[in-house]
CSV table of C-alpha atoms in Angstrom, one decimal:
chain,number,residue,atom,x,y,z
A,5,UNK,CA,-8.4,19.0,21.2
A,6,UNK,CA,-11.3,19.7,23.6
A,7,UNK,CA,-11.1,18.8,27.3
A,8,UNK,CA,-13.6,16.0,26.8
A,9,UNK,CA,-11.6,14.2,24.2
A,10,UNK,CA,-9.4,11.3,25.4
A,11,UNK,CA,-5.8,11.5,24.3
A,12,UNK,CA,-5.4,8.0,22.9
A,13,UNK,CA,-1.9,8.8,21.7
A,14,UNK,CA,-0.6,8.1,25.2
A,15,UNK,CA,-1.9,4.5,24.8
A,16,UNK,CA,-0.3,4.2,21.4
A,17,UNK,CA,3.1,5.3,22.7
A,18,UNK,CA,2.9,2.8,25.6
A,19,UNK,CA,2.0,0.0,23.2
A,20,UNK,CA,4.9,0.9,20.8
A,21,UNK,CA,7.4,1.2,23.7
A,22,UNK,CA,6.4,-2.2,25.0
A,23,UNK,CA,6.8,-3.8,21.6
A,24,UNK,CA,10.1,-2.0,21.1
A,25,UNK,CA,11.3,-3.6,24.3
A,26,UNK,CA,10.3,-7.0,23.0
A,27,UNK,CA,12.1,-6.5,19.7
A,28,UNK,CA,15.2,-5.4,21.6
A,29,UNK,CA,15.0,-8.6,23.7
A,30,UNK,CA,14.6,-10.7,20.5
A,31,UNK,CA,17.6,-9.1,18.9
A,32,UNK,CA,19.7,-9.7,22.0
A,33,UNK,CA,18.6,-13.4,22.2
A,34,UNK,CA,19.6,-14.4,18.7
A,35,UNK,CA,22.5,-16.8,18.7
A,36,UNK,CA,23.9,-19.8,16.8
A,37,UNK,CA,20.5,-21.4,16.6
A,38,UNK,CA,19.3,-18.7,14.2
A,39,UNK,CA,22.3,-19.3,12.0
A,40,UNK,CA,21.6,-23.0,12.1
A,41,UNK,CA,18.0,-22.3,11.0
A,42,UNK,CA,19.2,-20.3,8.0
A,43,UNK,CA,21.6,-23.2,7.1
A,44,UNK,CA,18.7,-25.7,7.4
A,45,UNK,CA,16.5,-23.7,5.0
A,46,UNK,CA,19.4,-23.2,2.6
A,47,UNK,CA,19.9,-27.0,2.5
A,48,UNK,CA,16.2,-27.6,1.8
A,49,UNK,CA,15.6,-29.0,-1.7
A,50,UNK,CA,11.8,-28.4,-1.5
A,51,UNK,CA,9.8,-25.6,0.0
A,52,UNK,CA,9.5,-24.0,3.4
A,53,UNK,CA,6.1,-25.0,4.7
A,54,UNK,CA,5.0,-22.4,7.3
A,55,UNK,CA,2.1,-23.2,9.6
A,56,UNK,CA,0.5,-21.6,12.7
A,57,UNK,CA,-3.0,-21.3,14.2
A,58,UNK,CA,-4.9,-18.1,14.9
A,59,UNK,CA,-2.7,-15.0,15.1
A,60,UNK,CA,0.4,-17.1,14.5
A,61,UNK,CA,-1.3,-18.3,11.4
A,62,UNK,CA,-1.7,-14.7,10.1
A,63,UNK,CA,1.9,-14.0,10.8
A,64,UNK,CA,2.8,-17.3,9.2
A,65,UNK,CA,1.1,-16.3,6.0
A,66,UNK,CA,3.1,-13.1,5.8
A,67,UNK,CA,6.4,-14.9,6.5
A,68,UNK,CA,5.6,-17.5,3.8
A,69,UNK,CA,4.8,-14.7,1.3
A,70,UNK,CA,8.0,-12.8,2.2
A,71,UNK,CA,10.1,-15.9,1.8
A,72,UNK,CA,8.5,-16.8,-1.5
A,73,UNK,CA,9.0,-13.3,-3.0
A,74,UNK,CA,12.6,-13.2,-2.0
A,75,UNK,CA,13.9,-16.4,-3.5
A,76,UNK,CA,13.0,-19.0,-0.9
A,77,UNK,CA,10.1,-21.2,-2.2
A,78,UNK,CA,7.5,-21.2,0.6
A,79,UNK,CA,3.9,-22.0,1.2
A,80,UNK,CA,1.5,-21.6,4.1
A,81,UNK,CA,-0.5,-24.7,5.3
A,82,UNK,CA,-3.3,-24.1,7.7
A,83,UNK,CA,-3.0,-26.7,10.5
A,84,UNK,CA,-6.7,-27.5,10.6
A,85,UNK,CA,-6.8,-28.1,6.9
A,86,UNK,CA,-3.6,-30.1,7.2
A,87,UNK,CA,-5.5,-32.6,9.4
A,88,UNK,CA,-8.1,-33.0,6.7
A,89,UNK,CA,-5.9,-33.8,3.7
A,90,UNK,CA,-3.4,-31.0,3.3
A,91,UNK,CA,-0.7,-33.0,5.1
A,92,UNK,CA,-0.2,-34.5,1.6
A,93,UNK,CA,1.2,-31.1,0.5
A,94,UNK,CA,4.2,-31.6,2.8
A,95,UNK,CA,6.9,-33.9,1.4
A,96,UNK,CA,10.2,-35.2,2.8
A,97,UNK,CA,12.1,-32.7,0.6
A,98,UNK,CA,10.4,-29.8,2.4
A,99,UNK,CA,11.1,-28.1,5.7
A,100,UNK,CA,8.4,-27.1,8.2
A,101,UNK,CA,8.5,-23.7,10.0
A,102,UNK,CA,5.9,-24.0,12.7
A,103,UNK,CA,4.8,-21.0,14.8
A,104,UNK,CA,3.0,-21.1,18.2
A,105,UNK,CA,3.6,-18.6,21.1
A,106,UNK,CA,2.7,-21.2,23.7
A,107,UNK,CA,4.1,-24.2,21.8
A,108,UNK,CA,1.1,-26.2,22.9
A,109,UNK,CA,-1.5,-25.3,20.2
A,110,UNK,CA,-3.6,-28.5,19.8
A,111,UNK,CA,-4.4,-28.0,16.1
A,112,UNK,CA,-0.7,-28.4,15.3
A,113,UNK,CA,-0.5,-32.0,16.7
A,114,UNK,CA,-1.2,-33.8,13.4
A,115,UNK,CA,1.2,-31.6,11.5
A,116,UNK,CA,4.0,-32.1,14.0
A,117,UNK,CA,3.4,-35.9,14.0
A,118,UNK,CA,3.5,-35.9,10.2
A,119,UNK,CA,6.9,-34.3,10.2
A,120,UNK,CA,8.2,-36.8,12.7
A,121,UNK,CA,6.8,-39.8,10.9
A,122,UNK,CA,8.3,-38.8,7.6
A,123,UNK,CA,11.6,-37.3,8.9
A,124,UNK,CA,10.7,-33.8,7.6
A,125,UNK,CA,12.9,-31.2,9.1
A,126,UNK,CA,11.0,-28.9,11.5
A,127,UNK,CA,12.0,-25.5,13.0
A,128,UNK,CA,9.7,-24.5,15.9
A,129,UNK,CA,9.1,-21.0,17.0
A,130,UNK,CA,7.6,-20.5,20.4
A,131,UNK,CA,8.2,-18.7,23.7
A,132,UNK,CA,8.4,-21.8,26.0
A,133,UNK,CA,11.5,-24.0,25.6
A,134,UNK,CA,9.9,-26.9,27.4
A,135,UNK,CA,6.8,-26.8,25.1
A,136,UNK,CA,5.7,-29.8,23.0
A,137,UNK,CA,6.5,-27.9,19.8
A,138,UNK,CA,10.0,-27.0,20.7
A,139,UNK,CA,10.8,-30.3,22.3
A,140,UNK,CA,9.7,-32.1,19.1
A,141,UNK,CA,11.4,-29.7,16.7
A,142,UNK,CA,14.8,-30.4,15.1
A,143,UNK,CA,15.7,-26.8,15.9
A,144,UNK,CA,14.0,-24.5,18.4
A,145,UNK,CA,13.9,-20.7,18.0
A,146,UNK,CA,12.8,-19.4,21.4
A,147,UNK,CA,11.1,-16.1,21.6
A,148,UNK,CA,12.2,-14.2,24.7
A,149,UNK,CA,9.8,-13.6,27.5
A,150,UNK,CA,8.3,-10.2,26.9
A,151,UNK,CA,5.2,-8.3,28.1
A,152,UNK,CA,2.2,-8.3,25.7
A,153,UNK,CA,1.2,-4.7,24.9
A,154,UNK,CA,-2.4,-5.3,25.7
A,155,UNK,CA,-2.0,-4.8,29.4
A,156,UNK,CA,-3.8,-8.0,30.3
A,157,UNK,CA,-1.2,-10.4,28.9
A,158,UNK,CA,-3.7,-12.4,26.9
A,159,UNK,CA,-3.9,-10.6,23.5
A,160,UNK,CA,-1.0,-11.6,21.1
A,161,UNK,CA,0.7,-8.2,20.4
A,162,UNK,CA,4.4,-8.1,21.3
A,163,UNK,CA,4.7,-11.9,20.7
A,164,UNK,CA,3.3,-11.7,17.2
A,165,UNK,CA,5.5,-8.6,16.4
A,166,UNK,CA,8.6,-10.6,17.5
A,167,UNK,CA,7.5,-13.6,15.4
A,168,UNK,CA,7.0,-11.4,12.4
A,169,UNK,CA,10.4,-9.7,12.9
A,170,UNK,CA,12.1,-13.1,13.2
A,171,UNK,CA,10.5,-14.2,9.9
A,172,UNK,CA,11.8,-11.0,8.3
A,173,UNK,CA,15.3,-11.7,9.7
A,174,UNK,CA,15.3,-15.2,8.2
A,175,UNK,CA,14.2,-13.9,4.8
A,176,UNK,CA,16.8,-11.2,4.7
A,177,UNK,CA,19.6,-13.5,5.9
A,178,UNK,CA,18.6,-15.9,3.1
A,179,UNK,CA,18.5,-13.1,0.6
A,180,UNK,CA,21.9,-11.9,1.5
A,181,UNK,CA,23.4,-15.4,1.2
A,182,UNK,CA,21.8,-15.8,-2.3
A,183,UNK,CA,22.8,-12.3,-3.4
A,184,UNK,CA,19.2,-11.6,-4.2
A,185,UNK,CA,18.8,-8.3,-6.0
A,186,UNK,CA,16.0,-6.0,-7.0
A,187,UNK,CA,16.0,-7.5,-10.4
A,188,UNK,CA,15.4,-11.0,-8.9
A,189,UNK,CA,12.6,-9.5,-6.7
A,190,UNK,CA,10.8,-8.2,-9.8
A,191,UNK,CA,10.7,-11.7,-11.2
A,192,UNK,CA,8.4,-12.7,-8.3
A,193,UNK,CA,6.7,-9.3,-8.0
A,194,UNK,CA,5.9,-8.0,-11.5
A,195,UNK,CA,2.7,-6.2,-10.5
A,196,UNK,CA,1.9,-3.1,-8.5
A,197,UNK,CA,4.1,0.0,-7.8
A,198,UNK,CA,7.2,-2.0,-7.0
A,199,UNK,CA,6.9,-4.0,-10.2
A,200,UNK,CA,6.6,-0.8,-12.2
A,201,UNK,CA,9.6,0.8,-10.5
A,202,UNK,CA,11.7,-2.3,-11.3
A,203,UNK,CA,10.7,-2.5,-14.9
A,204,UNK,CA,13.6,-2.4,-17.3
A,205,UNK,CA,13.8,-0.3,-20.5
A,206,UNK,CA,13.7,-3.6,-22.5
A,207,UNK,CA,10.3,-4.3,-21.0
A,208,UNK,CA,8.8,-1.1,-22.4
A,209,UNK,CA,10.7,-0.3,-25.5
A,210,UNK,CA,9.5,-0.4,-29.1
A,211,UNK,CA,11.5,-2.5,-31.5
A,212,UNK,CA,9.9,-1.3,-34.8
A,213,UNK,CA,12.3,1.5,-35.1
A,214,UNK,CA,12.2,4.8,-37.2
A,215,UNK,CA,15.7,4.6,-38.7
A,216,UNK,CA,17.2,5.8,-41.9
A,217,UNK,CA,20.8,6.2,-43.2
A,218,UNK,CA,22.3,9.7,-42.7
A,219,UNK,CA,22.4,10.3,-46.5
A,220,UNK,CA,18.6,9.8,-46.8
A,221,UNK,CA,16.9,12.9,-48.4
A,222,UNK,CA,14.5,14.5,-46.0
A,223,UNK,CA,11.7,14.0,-48.4
A,224,UNK,CA,12.1,10.2,-47.8
A,225,UNK,CA,12.9,10.5,-44.1
A,226,UNK,CA,9.6,12.4,-43.5
A,227,UNK,CA,7.7,9.5,-45.0
A,228,UNK,CA,9.4,7.1,-42.6
A,229,UNK,CA,8.7,9.4,-39.7
A,230,UNK,CA,5.0,9.5,-40.5
A,231,UNK,CA,4.7,5.8,-41.0
A,232,UNK,CA,6.3,4.9,-37.7
A,233,UNK,CA,4.3,7.5,-35.8
A,234,UNK,CA,6.9,8.4,-33.1
A,235,UNK,CA,7.4,11.9,-34.2
A,236,UNK,CA,11.2,11.4,-34.5
A,237,UNK,CA,13.6,9.6,-36.7
A,238,UNK,CA,17.1,8.1,-36.0
A,239,UNK,CA,20.0,8.5,-38.4
A,240,UNK,CA,22.5,5.6,-39.0
A,241,UNK,CA,26.1,6.0,-40.0
A,242,UNK,CA,27.9,3.7,-42.4
A,243,UNK,CA,28.5,1.2,-39.6
A,244,UNK,CA,24.9,1.1,-38.5
A,245,UNK,CA,25.5,3.1,-35.4
A,246,UNK,CA,23.1,5.8,-34.2
A,247,UNK,CA,24.7,9.0,-35.2
A,248,UNK,CA,21.8,11.5,-34.8
A,249,UNK,CA,18.1,12.1,-34.3
A,250,UNK,CA,15.7,14.3,-36.1
A,251,UNK,CA,12.8,15.7,-34.0
A,252,UNK,CA,10.0,18.3,-34.5
A,253,UNK,CA,12.4,20.9,-33.3
A,254,UNK,CA,15.0,20.0,-35.9
A,255,UNK,CA,12.3,20.3,-38.6
A,256,UNK,CA,11.3,23.7,-37.5
A,257,UNK,CA,14.9,25.0,-37.4
A,258,UNK,CA,15.4,23.8,-41.0
A,259,UNK,CA,12.0,24.7,-42.4
A,260,UNK,CA,13.5,26.8,-45.1
A,261,UNK,CA,14.4,24.4,-47.9
A,262,UNK,CA,13.8,21.4,-45.7
A,263,UNK,CA,13.2,19.0,-48.6
A,264,UNK,CA,16.5,19.9,-50.2
A,265,UNK,CA,18.4,18.7,-47.2
A,266,UNK,CA,19.7,15.2,-46.2
A,267,UNK,CA,19.1,13.7,-42.7
A,268,UNK,CA,22.7,14.4,-41.8
A,269,UNK,CA,22.2,18.1,-42.5
A,270,UNK,CA,19.2,18.4,-40.3
A,271,UNK,CA,19.8,16.0,-37.4
A,272,UNK,CA,21.0,16.6,-33.9
A,273,UNK,CA,24.2,14.7,-33.6
A,274,UNK,CA,25.2,12.4,-30.7
A,275,UNK,CA,21.7,12.1,-29.2
A,276,UNK,CA,21.2,10.9,-25.6
A,277,UNK,CA,20.6,7.2,-25.4
A,278,UNK,CA,20.0,4.5,-22.9
A,279,UNK,CA,20.7,0.7,-22.7
A,280,UNK,CA,18.0,-2.0,-22.5
A,281,UNK,CA,19.1,-3.4,-19.2
A,282,UNK,CA,18.7,-0.1,-17.3
A,283,UNK,CA,15.6,0.5,-15.2
A,284,UNK,CA,12.8,2.4,-16.9
A,285,UNK,CA,13.0,4.9,-14.0
A,286,UNK,CA,16.5,5.8,-15.3
A,287,UNK,CA,15.0,6.6,-18.7
A,288,UNK,CA,12.3,8.8,-17.1
A,289,UNK,CA,15.0,10.7,-15.1
A,290,UNK,CA,17.1,11.2,-18.2
A,291,UNK,CA,14.2,12.5,-20.2
A,292,UNK,CA,13.1,14.8,-17.4
A,293,UNK,CA,16.6,16.1,-17.0
A,294,UNK,CA,17.1,16.8,-20.7
A,295,UNK,CA,13.5,18.0,-21.2
A,296,UNK,CA,12.9,15.5,-24.0
A,297,UNK,CA,10.2,12.9,-24.5
A,298,UNK,CA,11.9,9.9,-26.0
A,299,UNK,CA,15.2,8.0,-26.2
A,300,UNK,CA,16.7,5.5,-28.5
A,301,UNK,CA,17.9,2.3,-26.8
A,302,UNK,CA,21.4,1.3,-27.8
A,303,UNK,CA,23.3,-1.9,-27.2
A,304,UNK,CA,26.9,-2.4,-28.5
A,305,UNK,CA,26.6,0.9,-30.4
A,306,UNK,CA,23.6,-0.4,-32.3
A,307,UNK,CA,20.0,0.9,-31.9
A,308,UNK,CA,17.8,-1.9,-30.6
A,309,UNK,CA,14.8,0.0,-29.3
A,310,UNK,CA,12.9,3.2,-28.7
A,311,UNK,CA,11.2,4.4,-25.5
A,312,UNK,CA,8.9,7.4,-24.9
A,313,UNK,CA,7.8,9.1,-21.7
A,314,UNK,CA,4.3,8.0,-22.4
A,315,UNK,CA,5.3,4.3,-22.4
A,316,UNK,CA,6.7,4.9,-18.9
A,317,UNK,CA,3.6,6.7,-17.7
A,318,UNK,CA,1.3,4.0,-18.9
A,319,UNK,CA,3.4,1.5,-17.0
A,320,UNK,CA,2.9,3.5,-13.8
A,321,UNK,CA,6.4,4.9,-13.7
A,322,UNK,CA,6.3,8.6,-12.7
């Protein structure tokens, strides 16, 4: 770094330290009201309607998205749009989660009045206990007094960070109560990297399987192997259980007189398998560990599917 270059990292460290102090104050301030808020949301038969104006609105959108993706139906309603017809989206079965640092945001007036008129439960989040929002709310979550990180006290920084963290805390508390798992999360988040990582074997496996009885002559087994196009074939015992697998390597090892053998004489016995409910990532790990490129999928000792490393790579699992 040259002598003429400003070291902005000092500013960054100051901002982060101020926001950490705010987060610590928020954690220390949580009490029974937070627990009541969680219980109110759990009792809601409809959706959590999140609203806020300006920076609080941006935070509100994220909170609504987090709630919706973790098992709590939620929707963001812009307060200005609410005043022009979107109030009809908020029903008596819903609960309103309204955000405003000052608690006096004028654009929220119609939405607050709507919740009072139709007895819609409302949780208010603001930093001033005597504000209009918190006095009107059925339950008030008060943000502690904390320094904004901008240095002037006018740019929402620490306050929005605290509001976002409070929303995350609500979402996680609700998740834990509902025993929300990674499998549930995938239901609401099937796309992207997370969706790929949470894909199950059953989502990717083939069900048109290359299977023949153990006693099948290799001359017939090779035809089935070619028809299915997987480059392997599975062997079934008398009870229909997967007893072995024939791969390219097995063919090379028995090249001499191959067509005079049966599948049982050529196959590799007791092959590695996986179950359909396991994550596809587990299949990739097993294939990498064994230096193989495919696995039969078995349930109750019966082969029900077949998965290849290429299927996992195409799905974005690496």
